Short mmCIF file of N, CA and C in Angstrom, two decimals:
data_model
loop_
_atom_site.label_atom_id
_atom_site.label_comp_id
_atom_site.label_asym_id
_atom_site.label_seq_id
_atom_site.Cartn_x
_atom_site.Cartn_y
_atom_site.Cartn_z
N UNK Y 620 31.48 140.49 101.50
CA UNK Y 620 31.88 139.47 100.45
C UNK Y 620 31.92 140.52 99.45
N UNK Y 621 32.51 139.94 98.57
CA UNK Y 621 32.43 140.69 96.89
C UNK Y 621 31.61 140.33 95.86
N UNK Y 622 30.72 141.74 95.78
CA UNK Y 622 29.59 141.06 95.32
C UNK Y 622 29.56 140.69 93.62
N UNK Y 623 29.01 139.53 93.35
CA UNK Y 623 29.56 138.96 91.91
C UNK Y 623 28.13 138.13 91.94
N UNK Y 624 27.58 138.60 90.18
CA UNK Y 624 26.68 137.87 89.79
C UNK Y 624 26.26 137.43 88.52
N UNK Y 625 26.15 136.30 88.46
CA UNK Y 625 25.50 135.40 87.05
C UNK Y 625 24.80 136.05 86.20
N UNK Y 626 24.93 135.86 84.75
CA UNK Y 626 23.93 136.88 83.84
C UNK Y 626 23.18 136.46 84.24
N UNK Y 627 21.91 135.32 84.54
CA UNK Y 627 20.34 134.71 84.76
C UNK Y 627 20.63 135.65 86.25
N UNK Y 628 21.20 135.91 87.46
CA UNK Y 628 20.96 136.20 88.20
C UNK Y 628 20.30 137.56 87.91
N UNK Y 629 21.65 138.58 86.99
CA UNK Y 629 21.03 140.05 86.36
C UNK Y 629 19.80 139.83 85.38
N UNK Y 630 19.86 139.36 84.46
CA UNK Y 630 19.06 139.22 83.34
C UNK Y 630 17.24 139.20 84.22
N UNK Y 631 17.47 138.32 85.43
CA UNK Y 631 15.62 138.35 86.13
C UNK Y 631 15.37 139.93 86.77
N UNK Y 632 16.28 140.55 86.22
CA UNK Y 632 15.84 142.60 86.93
C UNK Y 632 15.39 142.96 85.49
N UNK Y 633 15.77 141.54 84.11
CA UNK Y 633 15.72 143.38 82.95
C UNK Y 633 14.35 143.78 83.55
N UNK Y 634 13.15 143.52 83.43
CA UNK Y 634 12.05 144.09 83.24
C UNK Y 634 10.97 144.34 84.37
N UNK Y 635 11.92 144.01 85.78
CA UNK Y 635 11.31 144.17 86.59
C UNK Y 635 10.66 145.61 87.22
N UNK Y 636 9.28 145.87 87.02
CA UNK Y 636 9.35 147.33 87.26
C UNK Y 636 10.14 148.36 88.48
N UNK Y 637 11.05 149.10 88.52
CA UNK Y 637 11.27 149.98 89.61
C UNK Y 637 10.19 150.00 90.61
N UNK Y 638 10.56 149.97 92.07
CA UNK Y 638 9.96 149.80 93.15
C UNK Y 638 9.89 151.59 94.05
N UNK Y 639 8.96 151.89 93.70
CA UNK Y 639 8.66 153.44 94.32
C UNK Y 639 8.33 153.41 95.35
N UNK T 172 20.06 146.09 94.81
CA UNK T 172 21.13 144.98 94.83
C UNK T 172 22.62 145.63 94.77
N UNK T 173 23.64 145.88 95.65
CA UNK T 173 24.19 147.42 95.30
C UNK T 173 25.61 145.93 94.22
N UNK T 174 25.99 146.75 93.63
CA UNK T 174 26.71 146.33 92.71
C UNK T 174 28.44 146.62 93.13
N UNK T 175 28.85 145.91 92.73
CA UNK T 175 30.68 145.34 93.70
C UNK T 175 30.89 147.06 93.07
N UNK T 176 30.99 147.39 91.73
CA UNK T 176 31.55 148.51 91.50
C UNK T 176 30.71 149.63 91.38
N UNK T 177 30.88 150.98 91.15
CA UNK T 177 30.02 151.85 90.73
C UNK T 177 30.22 152.40 89.39
N UNK T 178 29.46 151.95 88.05
CA UNK T 178 30.24 152.34 86.79
C UNK T 178 29.77 153.33 85.55
N UNK T 179 29.77 153.95 84.87
CA UNK T 179 30.10 155.71 84.35
C UNK T 179 29.67 154.75 83.11
N UNK T 180 28.67 155.18 82.60
CA UNK T 180 28.30 154.85 80.80
C UNK T 180 29.01 156.39 79.91
N UNK T 181 29.49 156.14 79.41
CA UNK T 181 30.60 157.54 78.18
C UNK T 181 29.81 156.66 77.09
N UNK T 182 29.27 158.60 76.41
CA UNK T 182 29.03 158.51 74.90
C UNK T 182 29.69 159.96 73.83
N UNK T 183 30.27 158.76 72.87
CA UNK T 183 30.86 159.13 72.24
C UNK T 183 30.54 159.96 71.39
N UNK T 184 30.18 160.83 70.36
CA UNK T 184 29.09 161.27 68.83
C UNK T 184 31.00 161.84 68.49
N UNK T 185 31.11 161.33 67.01
CA UNK T 185 32.04 161.40 66.10
C UNK T 185 31.66 163.76 65.52
N UNK T 186 32.49 164.37 65.87
CA UNK T 186 32.33 165.23 65.49
C UNK T 186 33.63 166.28 64.77
N UNK T 187 34.18 166.23 63.79
CA UNK T 187 35.41 166.56 63.78
C UNK T 187 35.37 167.78 63.69
N UNK T 188 34.45 168.95 63.81
CA UNK T 188 34.94 170.21 64.04
C UNK T 188 35.41 170.06 65.77
N UNK T 189 35.25 169.47 66.10
CA UNK T 189 35.74 169.37 67.44
C UNK T 189 36.90 168.57 68.16
N UNK T 190 37.01 168.72 69.31
CA UNK T 190 38.69 168.17 69.84
C UNK T 190 38.15 166.88 70.25
N UNK T 191 38.24 165.75 70.37
CA UNK T 191 38.06 164.15 70.93
C UNK T 191 37.21 164.51 72.09
N UNK T 192 37.77 165.20 72.85
CA UNK T 192 37.81 164.69 74.23
C UNK T 192 36.53 165.76 74.68
N UNK T 193 35.85 166.12 73.85
CA UNK T 193 34.96 167.63 73.75
C UNK T 193 34.40 166.48 73.02
N UNK T 194 33.57 165.57 72.37
CA UNK T 194 32.82 165.23 72.10
C UNK T 194 32.61 163.75 73.10
N UNK T 195 33.19 163.62 74.19
CA UNK T 195 33.03 162.44 74.72
C UNK T 195 32.21 162.03 75.93
N UNK T 196 31.24 162.00 76.10
CA UNK T 196 30.24 162.73 77.48
C UNK T 196 29.47 162.35 78.53
N UNK T 197 30.12 162.64 79.55
CA UNK T 197 29.53 160.96 81.33
C UNK T 197 28.04 161.39 81.10
N UNK T 198 27.58 160.15 80.47
CA UNK T 198 25.45 159.78 80.07
C UNK T 198 25.69 160.03 82.29
N UNK T 199 25.70 159.13 82.65
CA UNK T 199 25.74 158.38 84.15
C UNK T 199 25.57 157.70 84.15
N UNK T 200 25.63 157.17 86.11
CA UNK T 200 26.50 156.49 86.95
C UNK T 200 25.94 155.37 87.20
N UNK T 201 25.95 154.01 87.75
CA UNK T 201 25.05 153.07 87.99
C UNK T 201 25.45 152.45 89.10
N UNK T 202 25.01 151.93 90.13
CA UNK T 202 25.33 151.26 91.46
C UNK T 202 25.23 149.52 92.26
N UNK T 203 23.65 149.79 91.54
CA UNK T 203 22.76 148.73 91.80
C UNK T 203 22.33 148.19 90.30
N UNK T 204 22.55 147.16 90.61
CA UNK T 204 21.69 146.36 88.95
C UNK T 204 20.50 146.49 88.95
N UNK T 205 19.45 147.61 89.77
CA UNK T 205 18.09 147.86 89.60
C UNK T 205 18.79 149.45 88.50
N UNK T 206 19.30 149.97 88.71
CA UNK T 206 19.84 151.90 87.53
C UNK T 206 20.62 150.74 86.73
N UNK T 207 20.87 149.77 87.04
CA UNK T 207 21.56 149.31 85.62
C UNK T 207 20.80 149.10 84.44
N UNK T 208 19.48 148.60 84.87
CA UNK T 208 18.92 148.12 83.93
C UNK T 208 17.87 149.04 83.29
N UNK T 209 17.78 150.16 84.28
CA UNK T 209 17.18 151.72 83.67
C UNK T 209 17.55 152.04 83.26
N UNK T 210 18.63 152.48 83.01
CA UNK T 210 20.31 153.05 82.41
C UNK T 210 20.00 151.97 81.47
N UNK T 211 19.52 151.31 80.80
CA UNK T 211 19.78 149.67 79.65
C UNK T 211 18.63 150.14 79.18
N UNK T 212 17.67 150.23 79.58
CA UNK T 212 16.49 150.90 78.75
C UNK T 212 15.65 151.63 78.30
N UNK T 213 16.79 153.19 79.15
CA UNK T 213 16.32 154.28 78.41
C UNK T 213 17.51 154.71 76.90
N UNK T 214 18.56 154.02 76.40
CA UNK T 214 19.58 154.54 75.91
C UNK T 214 18.86 153.18 75.01
N UNK T 215 19.40 154.30 73.69
CA UNK T 215 19.62 153.34 72.60
C UNK T 215 20.07 152.09 72.25
N UNK T 216 20.24 151.11 71.65
CA UNK T 216 20.48 149.91 71.81
C UNK T 216 22.01 150.88 70.84
N UNK T 217 22.86 149.75 70.89
CA UNK T 217 24.20 150.32 70.39
C UNK T 217 24.02 149.88 68.50
N UNK T 218 23.54 148.86 68.11
CA UNK T 218 23.16 148.46 66.07
C UNK T 218 21.97 149.99 65.86
N UNK T 219 21.86 150.80 66.89
CA UNK T 219 20.95 151.81 66.76
C UNK T 219 21.87 152.91 66.43
N UNK T 220 22.61 153.29 66.80
CA UNK T 220 23.72 154.90 67.10
C UNK T 220 23.99 154.77 65.31
N UNK T 221 24.47 155.79 65.01
CA UNK T 221 25.54 156.12 63.71
C UNK T 221 26.70 155.54 63.61
N UNK T 222 27.38 155.93 62.76
CA UNK T 222 29.00 155.47 62.33
C UNK T 222 29.67 156.48 63.55
N UNK T 223 30.79 155.74 63.89
CA UNK T 223 31.77 156.77 64.47
C UNK T 223 30.60 157.14 66.47
N UNK T 224 30.21 156.61 66.17
CA UNK T 224 29.47 156.72 67.97
C UNK T 224 30.08 155.31 68.54
N UNK T 225 30.31 155.45 69.57
CA UNK T 225 30.79 154.78 71.25
C UNK T 225 30.12 155.20 72.29
N UNK T 226 29.53 153.41 72.83
CA UNK T 226 29.22 153.44 73.84
C UNK T 226 30.27 152.93 74.93
N UNK T 227 30.97 153.58 76.58
CA UNK T 227 31.83 152.80 76.62
C UNK T 227 31.20 153.04 78.64
N UNK T 228 31.53 151.83 78.84
CA UNK T 228 31.31 151.81 80.76
C UNK T 228 32.41 151.40 81.58
N UNK T 229 32.77 152.79 82.44
CA UNK T 229 33.73 151.63 83.17
C UNK T 229 33.66 152.59 84.32
N UNK T 230 35.09 151.92 85.24
CA UNK T 230 34.43 151.73 86.83
C UNK T 230 34.38 153.46 87.10
N UNK T 231 34.07 153.73 88.27
CA UNK T 231 33.58 155.03 88.35
C UNK T 231 35.16 156.09 88.60
N UNK T 232 35.69 156.75 87.88
CA UNK T 232 36.67 157.58 88.20
C UNK T 232 38.16 156.84 87.31
N UNK T 233 37.68 155.98 86.92
CA UNK T 233 38.78 156.13 85.58
C UNK T 233 38.00 156.10 83.88
N UNK T 234 38.40 157.22 83.13
CA UNK T 234 38.03 157.83 81.87
C UNK T 234 38.01 156.82 80.84
N UNK T 235 37.60 156.64 79.78
CA UNK T 235 37.08 155.62 78.69
C UNK T 235 38.54 156.21 77.88
N UNK T 236 39.73 156.63 78.48
CA UNK T 236 40.79 156.79 77.40
C UNK T 236 42.17 156.04 77.37
N UNK T 237 43.14 155.93 77.05
CA UNK T 237 44.15 155.23 76.60
C UNK T 237 45.03 156.56 77.85
N UNK T 238 44.74 157.41 77.91
CA UNK T 238 45.45 158.54 79.01
C UNK T 238 45.60 158.39 80.28
N UNK T 239 44.33 157.48 80.42
CA UNK T 239 43.71 157.57 82.11
C UNK T 239 44.70 156.81 82.95
N UNK T 240 45.26 156.87 84.03
CA UNK T 240 46.54 156.23 84.47
C UNK T 240 45.93 154.93 84.59
N UNK T 241 45.02 155.10 84.86
CA UNK T 241 44.68 153.64 85.36
C UNK T 241 44.42 152.65 83.65
N UNK T 242 44.53 153.34 82.18
CA UNK T 242 44.80 152.49 81.17
C UNK T 242 45.82 152.50 80.50
N UNK T 243 46.21 153.60 80.71
CA UNK T 243 48.29 153.48 80.60
C UNK T 243 48.83 152.48 80.32
N UNK T 244 48.65 151.68 80.91
CA UNK T 244 49.79 150.87 80.87
C UNK T 244 48.82 149.33 80.56
N UNK T 245 47.71 149.73 79.78
CA UNK T 245 46.60 148.20 79.68
C UNK T 245 46.64 148.13 78.35
N UNK T 246 45.44 147.33 78.14
CA UNK T 246 45.35 146.81 76.86
C UNK T 246 43.36 146.35 76.92
N UNK T 247 43.75 146.06 76.15
CA UNK T 247 42.32 145.70 75.68
C UNK T 247 41.79 143.96 75.00
N UNK T 248 40.86 143.36 75.32
CA UNK T 248 40.37 142.32 74.21
C UNK T 248 39.64 142.96 73.74
N UNK T 249 40.19 142.37 72.41
CA UNK T 249 39.10 143.23 71.57
C UNK T 249 38.40 142.23 70.76
N UNK T 250 36.95 142.39 70.10
CA UNK T 250 36.15 141.76 69.39
C UNK T 250 35.87 142.58 68.01
N UNK T 251 35.90 141.94 66.93
CA UNK T 251 36.34 142.70 65.30
C UNK T 251 35.04 142.16 64.97
N UNK T 252 33.58 142.90 64.92
CA UNK T 252 32.25 141.54 64.02
C UNK T 252 32.45 142.70 62.12
N UNK T 253 32.32 141.81 61.61
CA UNK T 253 32.07 141.80 60.30
C UNK T 253 30.74 142.67 60.11
N UNK T 254 30.89 143.38 58.72
CA UNK T 254 29.57 144.40 59.07
C UNK T 254 28.21 143.63 59.42
N UNK T 255 28.11 142.61 58.21
CA UNK T 255 26.84 142.31 58.32
C UNK T 255 26.11 141.86 59.99
N UNK T 256 26.86 141.41 60.90
CA UNK T 256 27.20 140.93 62.59
C UNK T 256 26.06 142.53 63.30
N UNK T 257 26.18 143.71 62.48
CA UNK T 257 25.73 145.12 63.61
C UNK T 257 24.47 143.54 63.89
N UNK T 258 23.20 143.63 62.63
CA UNK T 258 22.06 143.20 63.25
C UNK T 258 21.46 141.61 63.27
N UNK T 259 22.92 141.15 64.46
CA UNK T 259 21.98 139.71 64.36
C UNK T 259 23.61 139.26 65.85
N UNK T 260 24.02 140.17 66.01
CA UNK T 260 24.88 139.69 66.92
C UNK T 260 25.66 140.86 67.99
N UNK T 261 25.21 142.49 67.33
CA UNK T 261 26.70 143.09 67.73
C UNK T 261 25.71 143.66 69.29
N UNK T 262 24.27 143.84 69.42
CA UNK T 262 23.67 144.00 70.59
C UNK T 262 23.69 143.09 71.76
N UNK T 263 23.89 141.93 71.10
CA UNK T 263 24.10 140.17 72.55
C UNK T 263 25.00 140.47 72.97
N UNK T 264 26.50 140.71 72.34
CA UNK T 264 27.72 140.84 72.42
C UNK T 264 28.09 142.04 73.53
N UNK T 265 27.57 142.42 73.53
CA UNK T 265 27.49 144.18 73.96
C UNK T 265 26.48 143.93 75.47
N UNK T 266 25.77 143.47 75.39
CA UNK T 266 25.27 143.84 76.63
C UNK T 266 25.61 141.78 77.31
N UNK T 267 26.01 141.09 77.15
CA UNK T 267 26.79 140.05 77.48
C UNK T 267 28.54 140.83 77.97
N UNK T 268 28.81 141.89 77.45
CA UNK T 268 30.50 142.10 77.71
C UNK T 268 29.86 143.42 78.83
N UNK T 269 28.55 144.10 79.05
CA UNK T 269 28.58 144.96 79.90
C UNK T 269 27.43 143.66 81.09
N UNK T 270 27.50 142.38 81.14
CA UNK T 270 27.20 142.33 82.25
C UNK T 270 27.97 141.58 82.75
N UNK T 271 29.00 140.90 82.22
CA UNK T 271 30.44 140.60 82.37
C UNK T 271 31.08 141.52 83.68
N UNK T 272 30.88 143.20 83.20
CA UNK T 272 31.91 144.15 84.22
C UNK T 272 30.35 143.82 85.95
N UNK T 273 29.06 144.40 85.50
CA UNK T 273 28.83 144.88 86.86
C UNK T 273 28.54 143.44 87.07
N UNK T 274 28.30 142.03 87.20
CA UNK T 274 28.94 140.74 87.58
C UNK T 274 29.67 140.48 88.33
N UNK T 275 30.89 140.91 87.37
CA UNK T 275 32.39 140.93 88.46
C UNK T 275 32.17 139.50 87.85
N UNK T 276 32.81 138.87 86.80
CA UNK T 276 32.11 137.51 86.34
C UNK T 276 34.05 137.17 86.16
N UNK T 277 34.74 137.92 86.20
CA UNK T 277 36.30 137.50 86.23
C UNK T 277 36.62 137.26 87.84
N UNK T 278 36.14 136.35 88.34
CA UNK T 278 36.52 136.69 90.19
C UNK T 278 37.53 137.30 90.83
N UNK T 279 38.44 136.82 91.54
CA UNK T 279 39.70 138.01 91.41
C UNK T 279 40.71 138.89 91.01
N UNK T 280 40.19 138.19 89.32
CA UNK T 280 40.61 139.53 88.51
C UNK T 280 40.12 140.29 88.05
N UNK T 281 38.74 141.03 88.25
CA UNK T 281 38.18 141.68 87.27
C UNK T 281 38.60 142.64 88.45
N UNK T 282 39.07 143.10 89.41
CA UNK T 282 39.81 144.40 90.05
C UNK T 282 40.78 144.92 89.14
N UNK T 283 41.28 143.24 87.47
CA UNK T 283 41.93 144.16 86.58
C UNK T 283 41.38 144.95 85.51
N UNK T 284 40.01 145.02 85.28
CA UNK T 284 39.09 145.39 85.14
C UNK T 284 38.86 146.61 84.51
N UNK T 285 39.10 147.61 83.64
CA UNK T 285 39.23 148.82 83.47
C UNK T 285 36.77 149.50 83.08
N UNK T 286 37.16 148.58 82.22
CA UNK T 286 35.54 148.78 81.17
C UNK T 286 35.92 148.61 79.85
N UNK T 287 34.53 148.89 79.20
CA UNK T 287 34.30 148.05 78.39
C UNK T 287 33.80 149.31 77.04
N UNK T 288 34.65 149.16 75.94
CA UNK T 288 34.09 150.20 74.61
C UNK T 288 33.36 149.34 73.10
N UNK T 289 32.01 150.17 72.70
CA UNK T 289 31.69 149.62 71.72
C UNK T 289 32.10 150.72 70.24
N UNK T 290 32.75 150.19 69.67
CA UNK T 290 32.96 151.33 68.31
C UNK T 290 31.27 151.38 67.09
N UNK T 291 30.74 151.59 67.33
CA UNK T 291 30.23 151.74 65.77
C UNK T 291 30.77 152.47 64.18
N UNK T 292 31.19 151.52 63.44
CA UNK T 292 32.22 151.89 62.06
C UNK T 292 31.07 151.62 61.44
N UNK T 293 31.45 152.07 60.43
CA UNK T 293 30.89 151.38 58.59
C UNK T 293 31.78 150.44 58.04
N UNK T 294 33.56 150.59 58.86
CA UNK T 294 34.13 149.10 58.01
C UNK T 294 33.98 148.44 58.70
N UNK T 295 33.40 148.15 60.15
CA UNK T 295 33.16 146.81 60.71
C UNK T 295 32.48 147.33 62.77
N UNK T 296 32.00 146.60 63.61
CA UNK T 296 31.68 147.27 64.93
C UNK T 296 32.74 146.67 65.63
N UNK T 297 33.87 147.19 67.04
CA UNK T 297 33.89 146.54 67.73
C UNK T 297 33.58 146.72 68.98
N UNK T 298 34.25 145.59 69.81
CA UNK T 298 33.88 145.67 71.22
C UNK T 298 34.76 145.29 72.18
N UNK T 299 35.30 146.40 72.81
CA UNK T 299 36.65 144.88 73.90
C UNK T 299 36.56 145.75 75.32
N UNK T 300 37.15 144.84 76.00
CA UNK T 300 37.19 145.10 77.19
C UNK T 300 38.32 145.54 77.19
N UNK T 301 38.26 146.73 78.14
CA UNK T 301 39.89 147.13 79.11
C UNK T 301 40.41 146.76 80.41
N UNK T 302 41.78 146.10 80.41
CA UNK T 302 42.26 146.15 81.50
C UNK T 302 43.10 147.15 81.86
N UNK T 303 43.48 147.20 82.92
CA UNK T 303 44.56 148.24 83.94
C UNK T 303 45.74 148.16 83.53
N UNK T 304 46.57 146.04 83.43
CA UNK T 304 47.82 146.31 83.49
C UNK T 304 48.40 145.24 82.68
N UNK T 305 48.79 145.85 80.92
CA UNK T 305 49.23 144.58 79.73
C UNK T 305 49.94 143.30 80.37
N UNK T 306 50.88 143.97 81.08
CA UNK T 306 51.74 142.90 81.67
C UNK T 306 51.45 141.26 82.40
N UNK T 307 50.58 142.36 82.90
CA UNK T 307 49.30 141.21 83.94
C UNK T 307 49.10 139.85 83.39
N UNK T 308 49.89 139.05 82.68
CA UNK T 308 49.42 138.19 81.78
C UNK T 308 48.41 136.85 82.57
N UNK T 309 48.91 136.59 83.88
CA UNK T 309 47.48 135.71 84.22
C UNK T 309 46.59 135.97 84.45
N UNK T 310 45.74 137.78 85.06
CA UNK T 310 44.75 137.99 84.82
C UNK T 310 44.36 138.27 83.61
N UNK T 311 45.30 139.00 82.70
CA UNK T 311 45.15 139.03 81.23
C UNK T 311 44.41 137.52 80.63
N UNK T 312 45.23 136.82 80.90
CA UNK T 312 44.30 135.39 79.84
C UNK T 312 43.36 135.08 80.75
N UNK T 313 43.36 134.87 81.80
CA UNK T 313 41.57 134.60 82.70
C UNK T 313 40.67 135.38 82.05
N UNK T 314 40.95 136.36 81.90
CA UNK T 314 39.66 137.77 81.55
C UNK T 314 39.66 137.36 80.87
N UNK T 315 40.07 137.04 79.65
CA UNK T 315 40.32 136.65 77.53
C UNK T 315 39.41 135.74 78.06
N UNK T 316 39.63 134.40 78.75
CA UNK T 316 39.21 133.26 78.76
C UNK T 316 37.77 133.03 79.42
N UNK T 317 37.29 133.63 79.65
CA UNK T 317 36.02 133.88 80.93
C UNK T 317 35.28 134.75 79.82
N UNK T 318 35.74 135.82 79.16
CA UNK T 318 35.45 136.49 78.49
C UNK T 318 34.34 136.17 76.99
N UNK T 319 35.49 135.38 76.73
CA UNK T 319 35.32 134.59 75.40
C UNK T 319 34.07 133.53 75.50
N UNK T 320 34.28 132.58 76.27
CA UNK T 320 33.83 131.67 77.00
C UNK T 320 31.87 132.05 77.07
N UNK T 321 31.86 133.28 78.06
CA UNK T 321 30.60 134.35 78.62
C UNK T 321 30.49 134.29 77.13
N UNK T 322 30.73 135.24 76.04
CA UNK T 322 30.14 135.37 74.76
C UNK T 322 29.87 134.66 73.71
N UNK T 323 30.16 133.55 74.44
CA UNK T 323 29.59 131.86 73.23
C UNK T 323 30.30 131.59 72.13
N UNK T 324 31.34 132.35 71.98
CA UNK T 324 32.35 132.17 70.92
C UNK T 324 32.94 131.12 70.39
N UNK T 325 33.18 130.10 68.86
CA UNK T 325 33.59 129.16 68.98
C UNK T 325 34.70 129.17 69.48
N UNK T 326 35.16 128.05 70.05
CA UNK T 326 36.87 127.50 70.03
C UNK T 326 37.65 127.92 68.80
N UNK T 327 37.34 127.74 67.64
CA UNK T 327 37.76 128.20 66.41
C UNK T 327 37.48 129.60 66.46
N UNK T 328 37.38 130.13 66.95
CA UNK T 328 37.07 132.17 67.17
C UNK T 328 38.27 132.37 68.03
N UNK T 329 39.18 133.55 67.29
CA UNK T 329 40.29 133.41 67.86
C UNK T 329 40.06 134.94 68.39
N UNK T 330 40.65 135.99 69.43
CA UNK T 330 40.34 137.25 70.10
C UNK T 330 41.53 137.02 70.64
N UNK T 331 42.11 138.92 70.50
CA UNK T 331 42.95 138.88 70.25
C UNK T 331 43.48 140.40 71.73
N UNK T 332 44.22 140.19 72.50
CA UNK T 332 44.89 141.84 73.63
C UNK T 332 45.38 142.18 73.11
N UNK T 333 45.71 143.30 72.74
CA UNK T 333 46.58 144.21 72.69
C UNK T 333 47.10 145.72 73.72
N UNK T 334 47.75 146.04 73.63
CA UNK T 334 48.50 146.18 74.87
C UNK T 334 48.40 148.26 73.94
N UNK T 335 47.53 148.93 75.20
CA UNK T 335 46.92 150.70 74.12
C UNK T 335 48.30 150.80 74.24
N UNK T 336 49.53 150.85 74.51
CA UNK T 336 50.36 151.58 73.86
C UNK T 336 50.89 151.19 72.63
N UNK T 337 50.59 150.31 72.29
CA UNK T 337 50.97 149.15 71.05
C UNK T 337 50.13 149.96 70.06
N UNK T 338 48.79 150.08 70.27
CA UNK T 338 47.63 150.69 69.45
C UNK T 338 48.13 152.28 68.76
N UNK T 339 48.53 152.79 70.59
CA UNK T 339 48.84 154.19 70.34
C UNK T 339 49.91 154.52 69.45
N UNK T 340 50.91 153.88 69.45
CA UNK T 340 51.62 154.14 68.58
C UNK T 340 51.50 153.48 67.23
N UNK T 341 50.67 152.57 66.73
CA UNK T 341 49.93 151.88 65.19
C UNK T 341 50.92 150.88 65.31
N UNK T 342 51.68 150.35 66.11
CA UNK T 342 52.39 149.05 65.99
C UNK T 342 51.44 148.42 66.47
N UNK T 343 50.36 147.24 66.31
CA UNK T 343 49.64 146.82 66.40
C UNK T 343 49.69 145.14 66.50
N UNK T 344 49.66 145.24 67.61
CA UNK T 344 49.82 143.39 67.72
C UNK T 344 49.00 143.00 67.97
N UNK T 345 48.67 141.32 68.23
CA UNK T 345 48.16 140.79 69.48
C UNK T 345 49.64 140.43 70.67
N UNK T 346 49.70 140.77 71.81
CA UNK T 346 49.89 140.59 72.57
C UNK T 346 49.74 139.74 73.35
N UNK T 347 48.32 139.03 73.62
CA UNK T 347 47.97 137.75 74.21
C UNK T 347 46.68 137.19 73.03
N UNK T 348 46.25 135.85 72.60
CA UNK T 348 45.43 135.17 72.26
C UNK T 348 44.47 134.47 72.80
N UNK T 349 43.19 134.42 72.66
CA UNK T 349 42.40 133.45 73.32
C UNK T 349 41.00 132.66 72.80
#
């Protein structure tokens, strides 16, 4: 399916540490 | 979290001794939510750039210029900011614009979107969303209405859509407004 993301979902990732 | 599209970030720094295209630099490409934020957190905020600079985020394969075949027949929804809004509004509006792009906020009409540009200018900064077909009224209007809502602009505020072909010949006029 089409990958649509709303702003709240996207903002949740803003300060998440990158996975290593 | 894979994005629907891969996006390329471009940076333009005005140097009048060089040709326009030589001042345009590809910074990086992202195709996941995580990579988008890694990119965003590593670059200067738009409000910190010097006058004459631009950022552009475009779908991979589309260059941020009118001449590109995917832009040639298109146009842009243009948000013009007053000088004093650089510090109060610019960064928030540009981020909302980026989130609309990578999140594919315009439903099926998102395929019409080519990218977005922020121009940092002494006279007043500008943010625009570029679409590929200025004559595609249904898509252009849908994108404009959704975009305006996402920016949180008041219903009294008017934003205009201009065809690149008109802008290029300096016969600037709003083809649509929302």
